[in-house]
Coordinates of C-alpha atoms and ligand atoms in Angstrom, one line a residue:
X1 CA -0.2 0.1 -0.2
X2 CA 2.5 2.2 0.8
X3 CA 4.8 2.1 -2.5
X4 CA 1.4 2.6 -4.2
X5 CA 1.1 6.1 -3.0
X6 CA 3.6 8.4 -4.6
X7 CA 5.3 11.7 -2.6
X8 CA 3.6 14.9 -3.9
X9 CA 5.4 17.7 -4.8
X10 CA 4.6 20.2 -1.7
X11 CA 6.1 23.6 -3.0
X12 CA 2.8 25.0 -3.8
X13 CA 1.4 24.3 -0.9
X14 CA -0.4 26.9 1.0
X15 CA -2.5 27.7 3.8
X16 CA -4.8 30.3 1.7
X17 CA -7.4 32.3 4.1
X18 CA -10.9 32.2 4.0
X19 CA -12.3 33.7 1.1
X20 CA -14.1 37.3 1.9
X21 CA -14.5 39.3 -1.3
X22 CA -15.7 42.7 -0.6
X23 CA -19.5 44.2 -0.6
X24 CA -18.9 45.8 -3.6
X25 CA -21.9 47.3 -5.6
X26 CA -21.6 46.8 -9.4
X27 CA -22.5 50.0 -11.4
X28 CA -20.2 49.4 -14.5
X29 CA -20.3 47.5 -17.8
X30 CA -21.1 43.9 -15.9
X31 CA -20.7 41.6 -14.2
X32 CA -24.2 43.5 -11.8
X33 CA -24.9 42.2 -8.8
X34 CA -27.0 39.3 -8.5
X35 CA -30.3 39.0 -7.2
X36 CA -30.4 37.0 -3.7
X37 CA -33.2 34.7 -5.1
X38 CA -30.9 33.8 -7.8
X39 CA -28.0 33.3 -5.1
X40 CA -30.3 31.0 -3.4
X41 CA -31.3 29.1 -6.7
X42 CA -27.5 28.8 -7.4
X43 CA -27.0 26.6 -4.2
X44 CA -30.1 24.2 -4.9
X45 CA -29.1 20.0 -4.9
X46 CA -27.2 19.0 -7.7
X47 CA -28.7 16.4 -9.8
X48 CA -27.7 14.2 -12.7
X49 CA -27.9 16.5 -16.3
X50 CA -29.9 13.9 -18.0
X51 CA -32.4 14.0 -14.8
X52 CA -36.0 14.4 -15.1
X53 CA -36.1 17.2 -13.0
X54 CA -33.5 19.0 -14.6
X55 CA -34.7 18.4 -18.2
X56 CA -37.8 20.0 -16.5
X57 CA -36.2 22.6 -15.8
X58 CA -34.0 22.7 -18.8
X59 CA -37.6 23.3 -20.5
X60 CA -38.8 26.7 -18.5
X61 CA -35.5 27.6 -19.5
X62 CA -36.2 27.7 -22.8
X63 CA -39.7 29.0 -22.5
X64 CA -39.1 31.9 -20.4
X65 CA -36.1 32.8 -22.6
X66 CA -38.6 33.0 -25.0
X67 CA -40.9 35.5 -23.5
X68 CA -37.7 37.8 -22.6
X69 CA -36.7 37.5 -25.7
X70 CA -40.0 38.3 -27.4
X71 CA -39.9 35.0 -29.8
X72 CA -41.4 32.0 -30.5
X73 CA -37.8 30.3 -32.0
X74 CA -37.9 26.8 -30.6
X75 CA -34.7 27.0 -30.4
X76 CA -33.8 29.1 -28.2
X77 CA -31.1 28.2 -25.2
X78 CA -28.4 28.9 -23.0
X79 CA -24.7 28.1 -24.5
X80 CA -22.5 27.6 -21.3
X81 CA -19.8 30.1 -21.1
X82 CA -20.3 33.8 -20.9
X83 CA -21.5 36.3 -23.8
X84 CA -18.9 35.7 -25.8
X85 CA -19.0 32.3 -26.2
X86 CA -22.6 32.5 -27.3
X87 CA -21.4 35.1 -29.8
X88 CA -18.7 32.7 -31.4
X89 CA -21.9 30.2 -31.4
X90 CA -23.7 31.9 -34.0
X91 CA -20.4 32.6 -36.3
X92 CA -19.2 29.1 -36.2
X93 CA -22.6 28.1 -37.1
X94 CA -24.1 30.4 -39.3
X95 CA -20.8 31.3 -41.1
X96 CA -19.5 28.9 -44.1
X97 CA -15.8 29.7 -45.0
X98 CA -16.0 32.9 -47.6
X99 CA -19.5 33.9 -46.6
X100 CA -19.7 37.9 -46.9
X101 CA -20.5 38.9 -43.1
X102 CA -21.8 42.5 -42.9
X103 CA -20.7 44.3 -38.6
X104 CA -21.9 47.9 -37.9
X105 CA -19.0 48.4 -36.3
X106 CA -19.1 51.5 -33.7
X107 CA -18.2 50.3 -30.5
X108 CA -15.5 47.6 -29.5
X109 CA -18.1 44.7 -29.2
X110 CA -18.7 45.9 -33.0
X111 CA -15.1 44.9 -33.7
X112 CA -14.8 41.8 -31.6
X113 CA -17.8 40.1 -34.0
X114 CA -15.5 41.1 -36.9
X115 CA -12.8 39.3 -35.2
X116 CA -14.5 36.0 -34.7
X117 CA -16.3 36.2 -37.6
X118 CA -12.5 36.7 -39.6
X119 CA -11.4 33.5 -37.5
X120 CA -14.3 31.0 -39.3
X121 CA -13.1 32.2 -42.3
X122 CA -15.7 34.8 -43.1
X123 CA -14.9 37.6 -45.7
X124 CA -15.9 40.1 -43.2
X125 CA -17.1 44.2 -44.4
X126 CA -17.4 46.7 -42.5
X127 CA -19.4 50.1 -42.3
X128 CA -18.4 52.3 -39.6
X129 CA -19.2 54.9 -37.5
X130 CA -17.6 56.6 -34.1
X131 CA -18.5 55.2 -31.6
X132 CA -21.5 56.4 -29.7
X133 CA -22.9 56.7 -33.2
X134 CA -26.0 54.1 -34.6
X135 CA -26.7 53.3 -38.1
X136 CA -29.6 54.8 -39.3
X137 CA -31.7 52.2 -41.9
X138 CA -29.8 54.5 -45.1
X139 CA -26.9 54.2 -43.9
X140 CA -27.6 49.7 -43.3
X141 CA -29.6 49.7 -46.7
X142 CA -26.4 51.1 -48.3
X143 CA -23.9 48.8 -46.4
X144 CA -26.3 46.1 -48.0
X145 CA -26.5 47.1 -51.9
X146 CA -23.0 47.1 -51.4
X147 CA -21.2 44.0 -50.0
X148 CA -24.8 41.4 -50.6
X149 CA -23.9 39.9 -47.1
X150 CA -24.9 36.7 -46.1
X151 CA -25.1 37.6 -42.6
X152 CA -25.6 41.4 -40.6
X153 CA -24.1 41.5 -37.2
X154 CA -25.3 44.3 -35.5
X155 CA -24.4 45.1 -31.7
X156 CA -28.4 46.1 -30.4
X157 CA -26.6 47.6 -27.1
X158 CA -23.0 48.8 -27.0
X159 CA -21.9 48.7 -24.0
X160 CA -18.8 50.5 -24.8
X161 CA -20.4 53.5 -25.9
X162 CA -23.5 53.7 -24.3
X163 CA -25.7 54.1 -27.1
X164 CA -28.4 51.5 -28.8
X165 CA -29.2 51.1 -32.4
X166 CA -32.8 51.2 -33.8
X167 CA -34.3 47.7 -34.8
X168 CA -37.4 49.0 -36.5
X169 CA -36.5 48.6 -40.3
X170 CA -33.7 46.7 -40.0
X171 CA -35.0 42.8 -40.5
X172 CA -37.0 44.4 -43.5
X173 CA -34.3 45.6 -45.4
X174 CA -32.5 42.0 -44.4
X175 CA -35.0 40.0 -46.0
X176 CA -35.1 42.4 -49.3
X177 CA -31.7 41.1 -49.3
X178 CA -31.2 37.6 -48.7
X179 CA -29.4 37.9 -45.3
X180 CA -29.9 37.1 -42.5
X181 CA -29.6 39.4 -39.3
X182 CA -27.7 38.9 -36.4
X183 CA -27.9 41.1 -33.2
X184 CA -25.8 41.1 -30.3
X185 CA -28.6 41.7 -27.2
X186 CA -26.1 41.1 -24.4
X187 CA -26.8 44.6 -22.7
X188 CA -30.0 45.0 -23.7
X189 CA -32.0 42.1 -23.0
X190 CA -33.9 41.9 -19.8
X191 CA -33.3 46.0 -19.6
X192 CA -34.7 47.6 -22.8
X193 CA -37.1 46.0 -25.5
X194 CA -35.7 43.2 -27.5
X195 CA -38.9 42.1 -29.6
X196 CA -36.9 39.6 -31.5
X197 CA -39.4 38.4 -33.8
X198 CA -41.5 42.0 -34.4
X199 CA -37.8 43.5 -35.4
X200 CA -37.3 40.0 -37.8
X201 CA -34.1 39.4 -36.3
X202 CA -33.3 35.6 -37.4
X203 CA -29.8 35.2 -35.1
X204 CA -29.3 36.5 -31.1
X205 CA -27.3 36.1 -28.3
X206 CA -26.8 37.8 -24.7
X207 CA -25.2 37.4 -22.0
X208 CA -26.3 36.6 -17.9
X209 CA -24.2 38.7 -16.2
X210 CA -26.0 42.3 -17.0
X211 CA -29.6 43.3 -17.4
X212 CA -30.6 39.7 -16.2
X213 CA -28.8 40.0 -13.4
X214 CA -27.4 35.9 -12.7
X215 CA -23.3 35.2 -12.5
X216 CA -21.5 35.0 -15.4
X217 CA -20.6 32.5 -17.4
X218 CA -24.3 30.7 -19.0
X219 CA -25.5 32.9 -21.8
X220 CA -28.1 32.1 -24.2
X221 CA -29.0 32.2 -27.5
X222 CA -31.8 31.6 -30.6
X223 CA -32.0 30.8 -34.2
X224 CA -35.1 31.3 -36.0
X225 CA -36.2 29.2 -38.9
X226 CA -34.3 31.0 -41.5
X227 CA -30.9 30.7 -39.1
X228 CA -32.1 26.9 -38.8
X229 CA -32.3 26.4 -42.7
X230 CA -28.8 27.9 -43.2
X231 CA -27.4 24.9 -40.1
X232 CA -28.9 22.2 -42.7
X233 CA -27.7 23.4 -45.4
X234 CA -24.0 23.9 -44.4
X235 CA -22.0 22.5 -46.7
X236 CA -18.8 22.4 -43.7
X237 CA -18.5 20.8 -40.7
X238 CA -18.9 23.8 -37.8
X239 CA -15.8 24.4 -36.8
X240 CA -15.8 24.6 -32.9
X241 CA -16.7 21.0 -31.4
X242 CA -18.5 22.4 -28.3
X243 CA -19.9 25.4 -29.9
X244 CA -21.8 22.8 -32.3
X245 CA -24.9 23.4 -32.3
X246 CA -25.5 20.3 -34.5
X247 CA -25.2 19.2 -31.9
X248 CA -25.7 20.5 -28.6
X249 CA -29.3 21.0 -30.3
X250 CA -30.1 17.0 -29.6
X251 CA -29.4 17.4 -26.4
X252 CA -31.4 20.4 -26.0
X253 CA -33.8 19.4 -28.4
X254 CA -36.1 16.1 -28.0
X255 CA -33.3 13.2 -28.4
X256 CA -31.4 14.0 -25.1
X257 CA -27.7 12.9 -26.3
X258 CA -25.3 14.3 -24.2
X259 CA -23.3 16.4 -25.3
X260 CA -21.2 17.9 -22.9
X261 CA -22.4 18.6 -19.0
X262 CA -24.7 21.4 -19.0
X263 CA -23.4 24.1 -15.8
X264 CA -26.5 22.4 -13.9
X265 CA -26.7 25.1 -10.8
X266 CA -26.2 28.2 -13.9
X267 CA -29.4 26.7 -15.1
X268 CA -30.6 27.2 -11.7
X269 CA -29.3 30.0 -11.5
X270 CA -30.3 31.3 -15.1
X271 CA -34.0 29.7 -14.0
X272 CA -34.6 31.8 -11.1
X273 CA -33.0 35.6 -12.7
X274 CA -35.2 34.6 -16.4
X275 CA -38.3 33.7 -13.6
X276 CA -37.7 37.5 -12.2
X277 CA -38.0 39.4 -15.6
X278 CA -41.5 37.2 -16.0
X279 CA -42.9 38.2 -12.4
X280 CA -42.0 41.8 -12.9
X281 CA -43.1 41.6 -16.5
X282 CA -41.1 43.2 -19.8
X283 CA -42.8 46.4 -19.5
X284 CA -42.8 47.2 -16.2
X285 CA -38.8 46.0 -16.0
X286 CA -38.5 48.6 -19.3
X287 CA -40.3 51.2 -17.7
X288 CA -37.9 51.0 -14.1
X289 CA -34.7 51.1 -16.4
X290 CA -35.8 53.6 -18.0
X291 CA -36.7 55.6 -15.2
X292 CA -33.9 55.4 -13.1
X293 CA -31.3 56.4 -16.1
X294 CA -33.9 59.3 -16.6
X295 CA -33.1 59.8 -12.8
X296 CA -29.2 59.4 -13.1
X297 CA -28.8 61.6 -16.6
X298 CA -30.9 64.5 -14.7
X299 CA -28.8 63.9 -11.3
X300 CA -25.1 63.8 -13.6
X301 CA -26.8 67.5 -14.9
X302 CA -27.3 68.9 -12.0
X303 CA -23.6 67.9 -11.3
X304 CA -22.7 69.8 -14.5
X305 CA -22.3 66.2 -16.1
X306 CA -23.0 65.9 -19.7
X307 CA -23.9 62.1 -21.5
X308 CA -22.0 60.9 -24.8
X309 CA -24.1 59.7 -26.1
X310 CA -27.5 62.1 -28.0
X311 CA -30.4 61.6 -25.7
X312 CA -32.6 59.8 -28.7
X313 CA -30.0 57.1 -28.8
X314 CA -28.8 56.7 -25.2
X315 CA -28.7 53.6 -23.8
X316 CA -30.5 53.0 -20.3
X317 CA -28.9 50.5 -19.0
X318 CA -25.3 51.5 -19.8
X319 CA -24.6 55.8 -19.6
X320 CA -21.6 56.8 -21.2
X321 CA -21.1 60.6 -18.7
X322 CA -17.6 63.0 -20.6
X323 CA -15.5 63.2 -17.9
X324 CA -15.5 66.9 -16.9
X325 CA -12.0 68.5 -18.5
X326 CA -9.5 68.6 -15.8
X327 CA -11.2 65.4 -14.1
X328 CA -8.9 62.1 -14.0
X329 CA -11.7 60.1 -15.3
X330 CA -9.7 56.8 -13.7
X331 CA -8.7 58.3 -10.0
X332 CA -12.4 59.2 -9.2
X333 CA -13.4 55.4 -10.5
X334 CA -10.7 54.4 -8.2
X335 CA -11.9 57.0 -4.9
X336 CA -15.5 55.5 -5.9
X337 CA -14.1 51.6 -5.1
X338 CA -11.8 52.2 -1.8
X339 CA -14.2 55.0 0.2
X340 CA -18.1 53.1 -1.3
X341 CA -17.6 50.4 -2.6
X342 CA -19.1 51.2 -6.2
X343 CA -17.7 49.9 -9.2
X344 CA -17.7 51.6 -12.5
X345 CA -15.3 51.8 -15.3
X346 CA -13.6 53.6 -17.5
X347 CA -14.0 54.3 -21.1
X348 CA -12.4 52.1 -23.5
X349 CA -10.9 53.0 -27.5
X350 CA -11.6 56.0 -28.6
X351 CA -13.5 57.0 -25.7
X352 CA -10.4 55.5 -23.3
X353 CA -10.2 59.0 -20.7
X354 CA -13.2 60.7 -21.9
X355 CA -16.0 58.9 -20.3
X356 CA -17.1 56.8 -17.3
X357 CA -19.1 53.3 -17.9
X358 CA -22.1 53.3 -15.6
X359 CA -24.2 50.2 -15.6
X360 CA -28.1 50.4 -14.3
X361 CA -28.2 46.8 -15.0
X362 CA -31.8 44.6 -14.1
X363 CA -31.5 44.1 -10.3
X364 CA -29.3 47.0 -9.5
X365 CA -31.5 49.8 -11.8
X366 CA -32.5 51.1 -8.2
X367 CA -33.3 54.2 -7.8
X368 CA -32.0 54.1 -4.8
X369 CA -28.4 52.8 -6.0
X370 CA -28.5 56.0 -8.2
X371 CA -28.9 58.4 -5.1
X372 CA -26.3 56.5 -3.5
X373 CA -23.5 57.3 -6.6
X374 CA -24.8 60.6 -7.4
X375 CA -23.8 61.5 -3.9
X376 CA -20.6 59.5 -4.2
X377 CA -19.4 60.6 -7.1
X378 CA -19.8 64.2 -5.9
X379 CA -17.5 63.8 -3.3
X380 CA -15.3 61.9 -5.5
X381 CA -14.9 64.8 -8.0
X382 CA -13.7 67.4 -5.6
X383 CA -11.8 64.8 -3.6
X384 CA -9.2 63.7 -6.6
Ligands
PLP1 C1 -20.2 42.0 -21.7 C2 -21.0 42.2 -23.9 C3 -20.0 40.8 -24.5 C4 -19.3 40.1 -24.2 O1 -20.0 39.2 -22.8 P1 -18.8 38.6 -22.0 O2 -19.5 37.6 -21.0 O3 -18.3 39.9 -21.2 O4 -18.0 37.4 -22.8 C5 -20.6 41.0 -25.5 N1 -21.7 42.1 -26.2 C6 -21.7 42.9 -25.5 C7 -22.4 44.4 -26.6 C8 -21.9 42.6 -24.5 O5 -21.7 44.0 -23.0

């Protein structure tokens, strides 16, 4: 027995202290704080990934997702991983080498879409706007005419800029040009109106840790009939095994075939987060996000701070206030974290050093958080 147990190398063994994370109020671009009921759901008994009780839960998660997304799409599932995994899954499945993919780039996440699409060997074309602006239907139409893409990818809520892309007539244009419409709804889902079927969106994805107030690690995607037809007609295998929906669809569909072990407890948490949305009702939730954002915008105005994005296209779930002249934006964010346990983020890319990014997402979109942030910000501005 003794010589069956080899000597372990003890050099990396240490007495780690008990974990004690600071109680942050997460008012940045995500993650947002999760709801206490989500925390409770996360700690429920573990079951197997083919357990009847889990299969029942999977069906509920899919149906709640259809409500939250306002879609009848049968293929609506959560992917194991963060929003970027769902983003990558949409491209990996819908792009075949050589496909022209047109991306609207007006922020950081449009850039990420271009990068990912190119890795699946798409021929990536871009239409561009300065960070903080949105695309008009005419600009989209001109892009479709010029590039004749197989897919148009847009970011509904650009978390890097605080702009909300109007979606009313774009789906119809895409049908006219026989192009699939792919929409990033990571920072809009559960916070601002997302009407997938009305907007004729074919492919969409989101994340859990923004307006749905669930920990990061599970991210939904949905494919409409046109996207499913594209998937069925593929000439090449999906180049990413883990995110291959032709395989994963068999686990989430009727066959229940093992592909990879679902993150069981994350699904519990996600179900609870979606249940909270259904309980509140989408309309009330959209109104709450809108009202609290307005409260923030008015309060910033009182402090003499203006917002980077024109009010017509301003995103309620993420605001980008302009850092006043002579103020070090990063120092203010540092002060808020050290003195108030409040996280806000600095700008990035074209907006680096120019704005802060303040999120009022899901459970965190509450009047008391706005009041607290504004008074903390006032202190920080005179302290740094
Ligand atoms: C956060 C975010 C993502 C990526 O999500 P991760 O969870 O960080 O992987 C994608 N798109 C937008 C618009 C986002 O805000």
